[in-house]
mmCIF file of C-alpha atoms in Angstrom:
data_model
loop_
_atom_site.group_PDB
_atom_site.id
_atom_site.type_symbol
_atom_site.label_atom_id
_atom_site.label_comp_id
_atom_site.label_asym_id
_atom_site.label_seq_id
_atom_site.Cartn_x
_atom_site.Cartn_y
_atom_site.Cartn_z
ATOM 1 C CA MET C 1 154.705 54.572 41.315
ATOM 2 C CA GLY C 2 154.199 57.818 39.278
ATOM 3 C CA ASP C 3 155.205 61.291 40.037
ATOM 4 C CA GLY C 4 153.353 64.591 40.082
ATOM 5 C CA GLU C 5 153.570 64.836 36.265
ATOM 6 C CA MET C 6 151.598 61.619 35.794
ATOM 7 C CA ILE C 7 148.769 62.681 38.032
ATOM 8 C CA THR C 8 145.327 63.880 36.710
ATOM 9 C CA VAL C 9 142.958 65.923 38.904
ATOM 10 C CA ARG C 10 139.224 65.881 38.481
ATOM 11 C CA ALA C 11 135.983 66.388 40.442
ATOM 12 C CA GLU C 12 135.149 63.604 42.816
ATOM 13 C CA THR C 13 132.029 61.597 42.055
ATOM 14 C CA VAL C 14 129.834 59.400 44.156
ATOM 15 C CA ALA C 15 131.504 56.361 42.448
ATOM 16 C CA ASP C 16 134.816 57.622 44.030
ATOM 17 C CA CYS C 17 133.526 57.865 47.581
ATOM 18 C CA ALA C 18 134.719 54.457 48.852
ATOM 19 C CA ALA C 19 138.274 54.839 47.408
ATOM 20 C CA VAL C 20 138.585 58.338 48.736
ATOM 21 C CA ALA C 21 137.184 57.437 52.194
ATOM 22 C CA ALA C 22 139.798 54.684 52.396
ATOM 23 C CA LEU C 23 142.735 56.982 51.348
ATOM 24 C CA HIS C 24 141.439 59.618 53.695
ATOM 25 C CA ILE C 25 141.499 57.269 56.662
ATOM 26 C CA GLU C 26 144.913 55.702 55.746
ATOM 27 C CA SER C 27 146.334 59.279 55.443
ATOM 28 C CA TRP C 28 144.845 60.308 58.807
ATOM 29 C CA ARG C 29 146.329 57.250 60.513
ATOM 30 C CA ALA C 30 149.672 57.858 59.044
ATOM 31 C CA ALA C 31 149.838 61.661 59.497
ATOM 32 C CA TYR C 32 148.212 61.919 62.977
ATOM 33 C CA ALA C 33 149.856 58.887 64.718
ATOM 34 C CA GLY C 34 151.015 60.274 68.049
ATOM 35 C CA ILE C 35 148.958 63.441 67.605
ATOM 36 C CA VAL C 36 145.403 62.152 67.541
ATOM 37 C CA PRO C 37 144.482 59.583 70.173
ATOM 38 C CA ASP C 38 145.059 55.940 68.958
ATOM 39 C CA GLN C 39 141.500 54.933 69.797
ATOM 40 C CA VAL C 40 140.179 57.666 67.521
ATOM 41 C CA LEU C 41 142.385 56.640 64.713
ATOM 42 C CA ALA C 42 141.368 52.933 65.122
ATOM 43 C CA ALA C 43 137.706 53.674 65.213
ATOM 44 C CA LEU C 44 137.706 55.442 61.746
ATOM 45 C CA ASP C 45 135.318 53.530 59.486
ATOM 46 C CA VAL C 46 135.508 53.385 55.742
ATOM 47 C CA GLU C 47 131.862 52.445 55.244
ATOM 48 C CA GLN C 48 130.642 55.360 57.460
ATOM 49 C CA ARG C 49 132.998 57.824 55.745
ATOM 50 C CA THR C 50 131.844 56.563 52.315
ATOM 51 C CA ARG C 51 128.175 57.159 53.240
ATOM 52 C CA GLU C 52 129.013 60.677 54.582
ATOM 53 C CA ARG C 53 130.977 61.571 51.447
ATOM 54 C CA ALA C 54 128.200 60.450 49.184
ATOM 55 C CA GLU C 55 125.703 62.537 51.097
ATOM 56 C CA ARG C 56 127.869 65.724 50.981
ATOM 57 C CA LEU C 57 128.532 65.147 47.287
ATOM 58 C CA GLY C 58 124.881 64.825 46.638
ATOM 59 C CA ASN C 59 124.084 68.135 48.226
ATOM 60 C CA PRO C 60 123.398 70.541 45.336
ATOM 61 C CA ASP C 61 123.517 73.511 47.787
ATOM 62 C CA SER C 62 127.075 72.789 48.950
ATOM 63 C CA PRO C 63 129.536 75.674 48.276
ATOM 64 C CA PHE C 64 132.494 73.260 48.539
ATOM 65 C CA THR C 65 134.539 71.616 45.724
ATOM 66 C CA ASN C 66 136.075 68.091 46.098
ATOM 67 C CA LEU C 67 138.768 67.230 43.731
ATOM 68 C CA ILE C 68 140.722 63.929 43.498
ATOM 69 C CA ALA C 69 144.097 63.063 42.265
ATOM 70 C CA LEU C 70 144.355 59.977 40.088
ATOM 71 C CA ASP C 71 147.362 57.915 39.133
ATOM 72 C CA ALA C 72 146.602 55.290 36.443
ATOM 73 C CA GLY C 73 142.875 55.793 37.179
ATOM 74 C CA GLU C 74 143.362 55.139 40.987
ATOM 75 C CA PRO C 75 142.612 57.847 43.564
ATOM 76 C CA VAL C 76 145.763 58.824 45.497
ATOM 77 C CA GLY C 77 144.700 62.150 47.025
ATOM 78 C CA TRP C 78 141.856 64.462 47.698
ATOM 79 C CA VAL C 79 141.293 68.125 48.408
ATOM 80 C CA CYS C 80 138.134 70.069 49.541
ATOM 81 C CA PHE C 81 137.833 73.838 49.255
ATOM 82 C CA GLY C 82 135.449 76.626 49.086
ATOM 83 C CA PRO C 83 134.333 79.785 51.074
ATOM 84 C CA TYR C 84 135.783 80.326 54.457
ATOM 85 C CA ARG C 85 134.004 78.957 57.576
ATOM 86 C CA GLU C 86 134.234 80.949 60.737
ATOM 87 C CA GLU C 87 136.036 79.613 63.781
ATOM 88 C CA GLY C 88 132.764 77.848 64.858
ATOM 89 C CA ARG C 89 133.105 76.212 61.460
ATOM 90 C CA ARG C 90 129.852 77.712 60.154
ATOM 91 C CA LEU C 91 129.870 79.319 56.810
ATOM 92 C CA ASP C 92 130.108 83.110 57.099
ATOM 93 C CA GLY C 93 128.512 84.800 54.079
ATOM 94 C CA LYS C 94 130.326 88.108 54.723
ATOM 95 C CA LEU C 95 133.718 86.531 54.358
ATOM 96 C CA ALA C 96 132.817 84.126 51.567
ATOM 97 C CA HIS C 97 133.611 86.675 48.785
ATOM 98 C CA GLN C 98 136.853 87.709 50.562
ATOM 99 C CA VAL C 99 138.310 84.660 52.012
ATOM 100 C CA GLY C 100 138.564 81.038 50.644
ATOM 101 C CA GLU C 101 139.458 77.986 52.594
ATOM 102 C CA ILE C 102 141.174 74.721 51.974
ATOM 103 C CA LEU C 103 139.136 72.459 54.277
ATOM 104 C CA ALA C 104 141.069 69.253 53.798
ATOM 105 C CA LEU C 105 143.955 67.923 51.698
ATOM 106 C CA TYR C 106 144.981 64.236 52.191
ATOM 107 C CA VAL C 107 147.311 62.030 50.149
ATOM 108 C CA ARG C 108 147.970 58.342 50.555
ATOM 109 C CA SER C 109 151.082 58.090 52.752
ATOM 110 C CA ASP C 110 152.962 55.968 50.132
ATOM 111 C CA ARG C 111 152.580 59.036 47.753
ATOM 112 C CA TRP C 112 153.967 61.692 50.124
ATOM 113 C CA GLY C 113 156.716 63.612 48.514
ATOM 114 C CA THR C 114 155.760 62.580 44.950
ATOM 115 C CA GLY C 115 154.057 65.833 43.824
ATOM 116 C CA VAL C 116 150.474 64.613 44.329
ATOM 117 C CA ALA C 117 149.816 67.094 47.184
ATOM 118 C CA ASP C 118 151.439 69.877 45.181
ATOM 119 C CA ARG C 119 149.000 69.313 42.275
ATOM 120 C CA LEU C 120 146.016 69.211 44.681
ATOM 121 C CA VAL C 121 146.951 72.411 46.492
ATOM 122 C CA GLU C 122 147.703 74.208 43.205
ATOM 123 C CA ALA C 123 144.241 73.125 41.885
ATOM 124 C CA ALA C 124 142.539 74.362 45.082
ATOM 125 C CA LEU C 125 144.312 77.774 44.951
ATOM 126 C CA ALA C 126 143.400 78.107 41.332
ATOM 127 C CA GLY C 127 139.759 77.290 42.183
ATOM 128 C CA LEU C 128 139.568 79.856 44.903
ATOM 129 C CA PRO C 129 138.865 83.292 43.488
ATOM 130 C CA GLN C 130 139.145 85.088 46.930
ATOM 131 C CA PRO C 131 142.144 87.316 47.592
ATOM 132 C CA GLU C 132 142.804 85.465 50.854
ATOM 133 C CA VAL C 133 142.982 81.688 51.444
ATOM 134 C CA ARG C 134 143.116 80.075 54.825
ATOM 135 C CA LEU C 135 143.325 76.639 56.192
ATOM 136 C CA TRP C 136 143.583 74.989 59.556
ATOM 137 C CA ALA C 137 146.373 72.419 60.493
ATOM 138 C CA LEU C 138 147.124 70.556 63.693
ATOM 139 C CA THR C 139 150.075 72.430 65.399
ATOM 140 C CA GLU C 140 152.040 69.170 65.798
ATOM 141 C CA ASN C 141 151.608 68.289 62.106
ATOM 142 C CA VAL C 142 154.955 69.811 61.268
ATOM 143 C CA ARG C 143 155.315 68.044 57.875
ATOM 144 C CA ALA C 144 151.996 69.489 56.656
ATOM 145 C CA LEU C 145 152.882 73.029 57.959
ATOM 146 C CA ARG C 146 156.216 72.938 56.017
ATOM 147 C CA PHE C 147 154.256 71.839 52.890
ATOM 148 C CA TYR C 148 151.757 74.539 53.192
ATOM 149 C CA ALA C 149 154.436 77.199 53.802
ATOM 150 C CA ARG C 150 156.082 76.096 50.468
ATOM 151 C CA HIS C 151 152.807 77.158 48.725
ATOM 152 C CA GLY C 152 152.656 80.456 50.605
ATOM 153 C CA LEU C 153 150.330 79.427 53.430
ATOM 154 C CA HIS C 154 151.914 80.586 56.621
ATOM 155 C CA PRO C 155 150.579 80.600 60.287
ATOM 156 C CA ASP C 156 148.822 83.971 60.880
ATOM 157 C CA GLY C 157 148.771 83.886 64.657
ATOM 158 C CA THR C 158 145.289 82.568 65.141
ATOM 159 C CA HIS C 159 145.059 79.416 67.311
ATOM 160 C CA SER C 160 142.161 77.118 68.154
ATOM 161 C CA THR C 161 141.495 73.429 69.051
ATOM 162 C CA PHE C 162 140.202 70.518 67.181
ATOM 163 C CA ARG C 163 138.142 67.840 68.851
ATOM 164 C CA PRO C 164 138.113 64.591 66.784
ATOM 165 C CA ARG C 165 134.709 62.951 66.592
ATOM 166 C CA GLY C 166 134.418 60.288 69.269
ATOM 167 C CA SER C 167 137.049 61.849 71.450
ATOM 168 C CA ASP C 168 137.157 64.217 74.465
ATOM 169 C CA VAL C 169 140.633 65.471 73.592
ATOM 170 C CA ASP C 170 141.125 68.981 72.234
ATOM 171 C CA ILE C 171 144.175 69.062 69.891
ATOM 172 C CA PRO C 172 145.877 72.418 69.227
ATOM 173 C CA GLU C 173 145.625 73.771 65.712
ATOM 174 C CA LEU C 174 146.637 76.886 63.946
ATOM 175 C CA ARG C 175 145.448 78.867 61.016
ATOM 176 C CA CYS C 176 147.592 79.433 57.944
ATOM 177 C CA ALA C 177 146.833 82.146 55.396
ATOM 178 C CA LEU C 178 147.948 83.362 52.041
ATOM 179 C CA VAL C 179 147.084 86.894 50.847
ATOM 180 C CA ARG C 180 147.202 87.306 47.007
ATOM 181 C CA GLU C 181 147.259 90.521 45.085
ATOM 182 C CA VAL C 182 144.011 91.453 43.628
ATOM 183 C CA ARG C 183 144.168 91.877 39.918
#
């Protein structure tokens, strides 16, 4: 296994979708065990996620960037970022120039703590020109909250709930933010 120094980061392509969908689901199952209902985690489908990823990547109007971390050519992590979406998760044009968002950051669980996630969050922060960056995290995902805090993203007091697809359970989440100096 490599470390954060051996990792390369590049744009995700349609050819990467199956590998990224698989690592995304594996990471969800590891990170959200005991937080997200077991039946929701068990129902995650790599083929469906692969199709959805390919459709999103093929949308030329998407304002979001998807980057993957590679170790020896193999995807081991993924981050998606772009302009901030409002609490209803629709894109708000007024905020887009002022606030960026890290929508998702997932790393294969066997690579947690190796620097892969650090490289991805650093790439996302570098790719977001807005003076404020926000993200949403499940309140019970303490490991992720500690990680984001190390990168300056701290809870800002805004709470919501997340309802996983195929579930009737609302899971508490909180918003983290980083305000950077405007140069």
